[in-house]
Amino acid sequence: MVRYLHRTTQIYGIGTLGIFLIGLGLAKGDLAEVWLTVSMTLFVVALVLLLIVERDQRKAVHLLEVAAAEAAPAAVPVRPAAAKEAKEPEEPEEPGETGEAVGGATEAEAPAAGPAADTGEIAQVERGRLAAMSGVVALIWLVILALMVWNG
């Protein structure tokens, strides 16, 4: 899914650059009008923001692929002999030796801490930042459209 969004953003960025160049050609060097100069400046700002969004999306795609590659070996089924050994645990001397945390929960059920929790928080921040920049690009496009309709 993220890969398709990344590809769409690349196409959107190329389209933005193409519209900017077409508009520059149609202006025929007459950039003395304020609305035209403002529109061209906003196109450049939108293009820069799209480049930043594209870079962050590329990084997200790479991280997701790395995470999927690391998770794939963990999905290997356990051998039947190892499963039998795992079912017959030795008598523990302490209640916490069987993997039970205090309160009866196992280690797998315990709340995740460390790098995994940090990664989730970073992902939330990155997602919010990408959404915010994409929203700013959409608002810039609306301002450009309004300038073109009212002054063109």
PDB file of C-alpha atoms in Angstrom:
ATOM      1  CA  MET A   1       0.000   0.000   0.000  1.00  0.00           C
ATOM      2  CA  VAL A   2       2.735   2.450   0.974  1.00  0.00           C
ATOM      3  CA  ARG A   3       4.621   1.604  -2.203  1.00  0.00           C
ATOM      4  CA  TYR A   4       1.592   2.637  -4.315  1.00  0.00           C
ATOM      5  CA  LEU A   5       1.209   5.887  -2.384  1.00  0.00           C
ATOM      6  CA  HIS A   6       4.902   6.557  -2.932  1.00  0.00           C
ATOM      7  CA  ARG A   7       4.529   5.981  -6.674  1.00  0.00           C
ATOM      8  CA  THR A   8       1.473   8.269  -6.787  1.00  0.00           C
ATOM      9  CA  THR A   9       3.427  11.000  -4.995  1.00  0.00           C
ATOM     10  CA  GLN A  10       6.232  10.699  -7.553  1.00  0.00           C
ATOM     11  CA  ILE A  11       3.752  11.100 -10.418  1.00  0.00           C
ATOM     12  CA  TYR A  12       2.105  14.021  -8.608  1.00  0.00           C
ATOM     13  CA  GLY A  13       5.511  15.713  -8.221  1.00  0.00           C
ATOM     14  CA  ILE A  14       6.348  15.265 -11.905  1.00  0.00           C
ATOM     15  CA  GLY A  15       2.913  16.656 -12.795  1.00  0.00           C
ATOM     16  CA  THR A  16       3.540  19.672 -10.544  1.00  0.00           C
ATOM     17  CA  LEU A  17       6.831  20.380 -12.289  1.00  0.00           C
ATOM     18  CA  GLY A  18       5.171  19.974 -15.705  1.00  0.00           C
ATOM     19  CA  ILE A  19       2.351  22.392 -14.851  1.00  0.00           C
ATOM     20  CA  PHE A  20       4.895  24.884 -13.533  1.00  0.00           C
ATOM     21  CA  LEU A  21       6.876  24.741 -16.794  1.00  0.00           C
ATOM     22  CA  ILE A  22       3.725  25.016 -18.923  1.00  0.00           C
ATOM     23  CA  GLY A  23       2.570  28.017 -16.886  1.00  0.00           C
ATOM     24  CA  LEU A  24       5.997  29.612 -17.244  1.00  0.00           C
ATOM     25  CA  GLY A  25       5.781  29.108 -21.006  1.00  0.00           C
ATOM     26  CA  LEU A  26       2.264  30.550 -21.205  1.00  0.00           C
ATOM     27  CA  ALA A  27       3.306  33.600 -19.200  1.00  0.00           C
ATOM     28  CA  LYS A  28       5.725  34.495 -22.030  1.00  0.00           C
ATOM     29  CA  GLY A  29       8.067  36.242 -19.627  1.00  0.00           C
ATOM     30  CA  ASP A  30       5.332  38.569 -18.330  1.00  0.00           C
ATOM     31  CA  LEU A  31       5.901  37.932 -14.629  1.00  0.00           C
ATOM     32  CA  ALA A  32       5.185  41.553 -13.687  1.00  0.00           C
ATOM     33  CA  GLU A  33       1.690  40.594 -12.556  1.00  0.00           C
ATOM     34  CA  VAL A  34       1.657  39.865  -8.840  1.00  0.00           C
ATOM     35  CA  TRP A  35      -0.743  36.930  -8.998  1.00  0.00           C
ATOM     36  CA  LEU A  36       1.424  35.146 -11.561  1.00  0.00           C
ATOM     37  CA  THR A  37       4.578  35.612  -9.487  1.00  0.00           C
ATOM     38  CA  VAL A  38       2.772  34.398  -6.369  1.00  0.00           C
ATOM     39  CA  SER A  39       1.452  31.351  -8.237  1.00  0.00           C
ATOM     40  CA  MET A  40       4.906  30.443  -9.522  1.00  0.00           C
ATOM     41  CA  THR A  41       6.404  30.863  -6.051  1.00  0.00           C
ATOM     42  CA  LEU A  42       3.709  28.635  -4.562  1.00  0.00           C
ATOM     43  CA  PHE A  43       4.402  26.009  -7.238  1.00  0.00           C
ATOM     44  CA  VAL A  44       8.068  25.951  -6.193  1.00  0.00           C
ATOM     45  CA  VAL A  45       7.119  25.659  -2.501  1.00  0.00           C
ATOM     46  CA  ALA A  46       4.687  22.825  -3.288  1.00  0.00           C
ATOM     47  CA  LEU A  47       7.336  21.018  -5.331  1.00  0.00           C
ATOM     48  CA  VAL A  48       9.886  21.263  -2.500  1.00  0.00           C
ATOM     49  CA  LEU A  49       7.332  19.931  -0.013  1.00  0.00           C
ATOM     50  CA  LEU A  50       6.490  17.074  -2.386  1.00  0.00           C
ATOM     51  CA  LEU A  51      10.189  16.197  -2.607  1.00  0.00           C
ATOM     52  CA  ILE A  52      10.367  16.045   1.192  1.00  0.00           C
ATOM     53  CA  VAL A  53       7.228  13.885   1.352  1.00  0.00           C
ATOM     54  CA  GLU A  54       8.605  11.602  -1.372  1.00  0.00           C
ATOM     55  CA  ARG A  55      11.906  11.179   0.511  1.00  0.00           C
ATOM     56  CA  ASP A  56      10.096  10.288   3.736  1.00  0.00           C
ATOM     57  CA  GLN A  57       7.805   7.855   1.920  1.00  0.00           C
ATOM     58  CA  ARG A  58      10.822   6.193   0.301  1.00  0.00           C
ATOM     59  CA  LYS A  59      12.367   5.796   3.767  1.00  0.00           C
ATOM     60  CA  ALA A  60       9.096   4.327   5.104  1.00  0.00           C
ATOM     61  CA  VAL A  61       8.886   1.817   2.244  1.00  0.00           C
ATOM     62  CA  HIS A  62      12.470   0.728   2.926  1.00  0.00           C
ATOM     63  CA  LEU A  63      11.837   0.321   6.667  1.00  0.00           C
ATOM     64  CA  LEU A  64       8.679  -1.703   6.024  1.00  0.00           C
ATOM     65  CA  GLU A  65      10.545  -3.998   3.634  1.00  0.00           C
ATOM     66  CA  VAL A  66      13.342  -4.493   6.177  1.00  0.00           C
ATOM     67  CA  ALA A  67      10.812  -5.234   8.929  1.00  0.00           C
ATOM     68  CA  ALA A  68       9.021  -7.753   6.688  1.00  0.00           C
ATOM     69  CA  ALA A  69      12.330  -9.450   5.849  1.00  0.00           C
ATOM     70  CA  GLU A  70      13.223  -9.709   9.539  1.00  0.00           C
ATOM     71  CA  ALA A  71       9.774 -11.064  10.432  1.00  0.00           C
ATOM     72  CA  ALA A  72       9.848 -13.755   7.719  1.00  0.00           C
ATOM     73  CA  PRO A  73      12.431 -16.051   9.439  1.00  0.00           C
ATOM     74  CA  ALA A  74      10.424 -15.867  12.681  1.00  0.00           C
ATOM     75  CA  ALA A  75       7.472 -17.509  10.905  1.00  0.00           C
ATOM     76  CA  VAL A  76       9.373 -20.818  10.463  1.00  0.00           C
ATOM     77  CA  PRO A  77       7.399 -23.636  12.143  1.00  0.00           C
ATOM     78  CA  VAL A  78       8.854 -25.360  15.190  1.00  0.00           C
ATOM     79  CA  ARG A  79      10.073 -28.932  14.757  1.00  0.00           C
ATOM     80  CA  PRO A  80       7.828 -31.533  16.410  1.00  0.00           C
ATOM     81  CA  ALA A  81      10.658 -32.797  18.674  1.00  0.00           C
ATOM     82  CA  ALA A  82      11.322 -29.282  19.928  1.00  0.00           C
ATOM     83  CA  ALA A  83       7.608 -28.799  20.550  1.00  0.00           C
ATOM     84  CA  LYS A  84       7.505 -31.924  22.764  1.00  0.00           C
ATOM     85  CA  GLU A  85      10.465 -30.665  24.768  1.00  0.00           C
ATOM     86  CA  ALA A  86       8.816 -27.307  25.164  1.00  0.00           C
ATOM     87  CA  LYS A  87       5.611 -28.932  26.503  1.00  0.00           C
ATOM     88  CA  GLU A  88       7.464 -30.739  29.308  1.00  0.00           C
ATOM     89  CA  PRO A  89       9.073 -27.955  31.358  1.00  0.00           C
ATOM     90  CA  GLU A  90      11.091 -28.695  34.455  1.00  0.00           C
ATOM     91  CA  GLU A  91       9.620 -27.906  37.838  1.00  0.00           C
ATOM     92  CA  PRO A  92      10.442 -24.281  38.591  1.00  0.00           C
ATOM     93  CA  GLU A  93      11.766 -23.316  41.980  1.00  0.00           C
ATOM     94  CA  GLU A  94      10.561 -19.722  41.658  1.00  0.00           C
ATOM     95  CA  PRO A  95       7.160 -18.653  40.242  1.00  0.00           C
ATOM     96  CA  GLY A  96       8.780 -16.302  37.680  1.00  0.00           C
ATOM     97  CA  GLU A  97      11.033 -18.936  36.060  1.00  0.00           C
ATOM     98  CA  THR A  98       8.410 -20.233  33.598  1.00  0.00           C
ATOM     99  CA  GLY A  99       8.258 -16.915  31.809  1.00  0.00           C
ATOM    100  CA  GLU A 100       5.455 -15.624  33.978  1.00  0.00           C
ATOM    101  CA  ALA A 101       5.766 -12.033  34.937  1.00  0.00           C
ATOM    102  CA  VAL A 102       4.534 -10.769  38.249  1.00  0.00           C
ATOM    103  CA  GLY A 103       0.734 -10.892  38.228  1.00  0.00           C
ATOM    104  CA  GLY A 104       0.451 -14.109  36.198  1.00  0.00           C
ATOM    105  CA  ALA A 105       1.049 -12.645  32.729  1.00  0.00           C
ATOM    106  CA  THR A 106       3.649 -14.236  30.491  1.00  0.00           C
ATOM    107  CA  GLU A 107       6.544 -12.307  28.994  1.00  0.00           C
ATOM    108  CA  ALA A 108       4.823 -12.294  25.607  1.00  0.00           C
ATOM    109  CA  GLU A 109       1.775 -10.648  27.156  1.00  0.00           C
ATOM    110  CA  ALA A 110       3.824  -8.075  29.052  1.00  0.00           C
ATOM    111  CA  PRO A 111       3.786  -4.573  27.577  1.00  0.00           C
ATOM    112  CA  ALA A 112       6.434  -3.992  24.950  1.00  0.00           C
ATOM    113  CA  ALA A 113       9.242  -1.733  25.979  1.00  0.00           C
ATOM    114  CA  GLY A 114      12.477  -0.612  24.432  1.00  0.00           C
ATOM    115  CA  PRO A 115      13.159  -0.172  20.717  1.00  0.00           C
ATOM    116  CA  ALA A 116       9.831  -1.588  19.529  1.00  0.00           C
ATOM    117  CA  ALA A 117       7.855   0.968  21.526  1.00  0.00           C
ATOM    118  CA  ASP A 118      10.134   3.769  20.339  1.00  0.00           C
ATOM    119  CA  THR A 119       9.700   2.668  16.731  1.00  0.00           C
ATOM    120  CA  GLY A 120       5.911   2.827  17.070  1.00  0.00           C
ATOM    121  CA  GLU A 121       6.069   6.341  18.479  1.00  0.00           C
ATOM    122  CA  ILE A 122       8.442   7.454  15.729  1.00  0.00           C
ATOM    123  CA  ALA A 123       6.120   5.951  13.109  1.00  0.00           C
ATOM    124  CA  GLN A 124       3.169   7.918  14.541  1.00  0.00           C
ATOM    125  CA  VAL A 125       5.181  11.162  14.434  1.00  0.00           C
ATOM    126  CA  GLU A 126       6.360  10.492  10.873  1.00  0.00           C
ATOM    127  CA  ARG A 127       2.846   9.667   9.721  1.00  0.00           C
ATOM    128  CA  GLY A 128       1.547  12.910  11.220  1.00  0.00           C
ATOM    129  CA  ARG A 129       4.352  14.912   9.639  1.00  0.00           C
ATOM    130  CA  LEU A 130       3.707  13.393   6.204  1.00  0.00           C
ATOM    131  CA  ALA A 131      -0.018  14.050   6.518  1.00  0.00           C
ATOM    132  CA  ALA A 132       0.593  17.651   7.569  1.00  0.00           C
ATOM    133  CA  MET A 133       2.948  18.366   4.668  1.00  0.00           C
ATOM    134  CA  SER A 134       0.577  16.709   2.209  1.00  0.00           C
ATOM    135  CA  GLY A 135      -2.253  18.857   3.544  1.00  0.00           C
ATOM    136  CA  VAL A 136      -0.151  21.998   3.087  1.00  0.00           C
ATOM    137  CA  VAL A 137       0.563  20.984  -0.525  1.00  0.00           C
ATOM    138  CA  ALA A 138      -3.179  20.534  -1.142  1.00  0.00           C
ATOM    139  CA  LEU A 139      -3.900  23.989   0.339  1.00  0.00           C
ATOM    140  CA  ILE A 140      -1.196  25.530  -1.848  1.00  0.00           C
ATOM    141  CA  TRP A 141      -2.850  23.954  -4.894  1.00  0.00           C
ATOM    142  CA  LEU A 142      -6.191  25.473  -3.879  1.00  0.00           C
ATOM    143  CA  VAL A 143      -4.617  28.932  -3.504  1.00  0.00           C
ATOM    144  CA  ILE A 144      -2.986  28.588  -6.926  1.00  0.00           C
ATOM    145  CA  LEU A 145      -6.308  27.515  -8.433  1.00  0.00           C
ATOM    146  CA  ALA A 146      -8.078  30.508  -6.881  1.00  0.00           C
ATOM    147  CA  LEU A 147      -5.401  32.872  -8.200  1.00  0.00           C
ATOM    148  CA  MET A 148      -5.665  31.419 -11.687  1.00  0.00           C
ATOM    149  CA  VAL A 149      -9.485  31.508 -11.803  1.00  0.00           C
ATOM    150  CA  TRP A 150      -9.926  35.040 -10.449  1.00  0.00           C
ATOM    151  CA  ASN A 151      -7.028  36.641 -12.328  1.00  0.00           C
ATOM    152  CA  GLY A 152      -6.672  34.513 -15.430  1.00  0.00           C
TER     153      GLY A 152
END
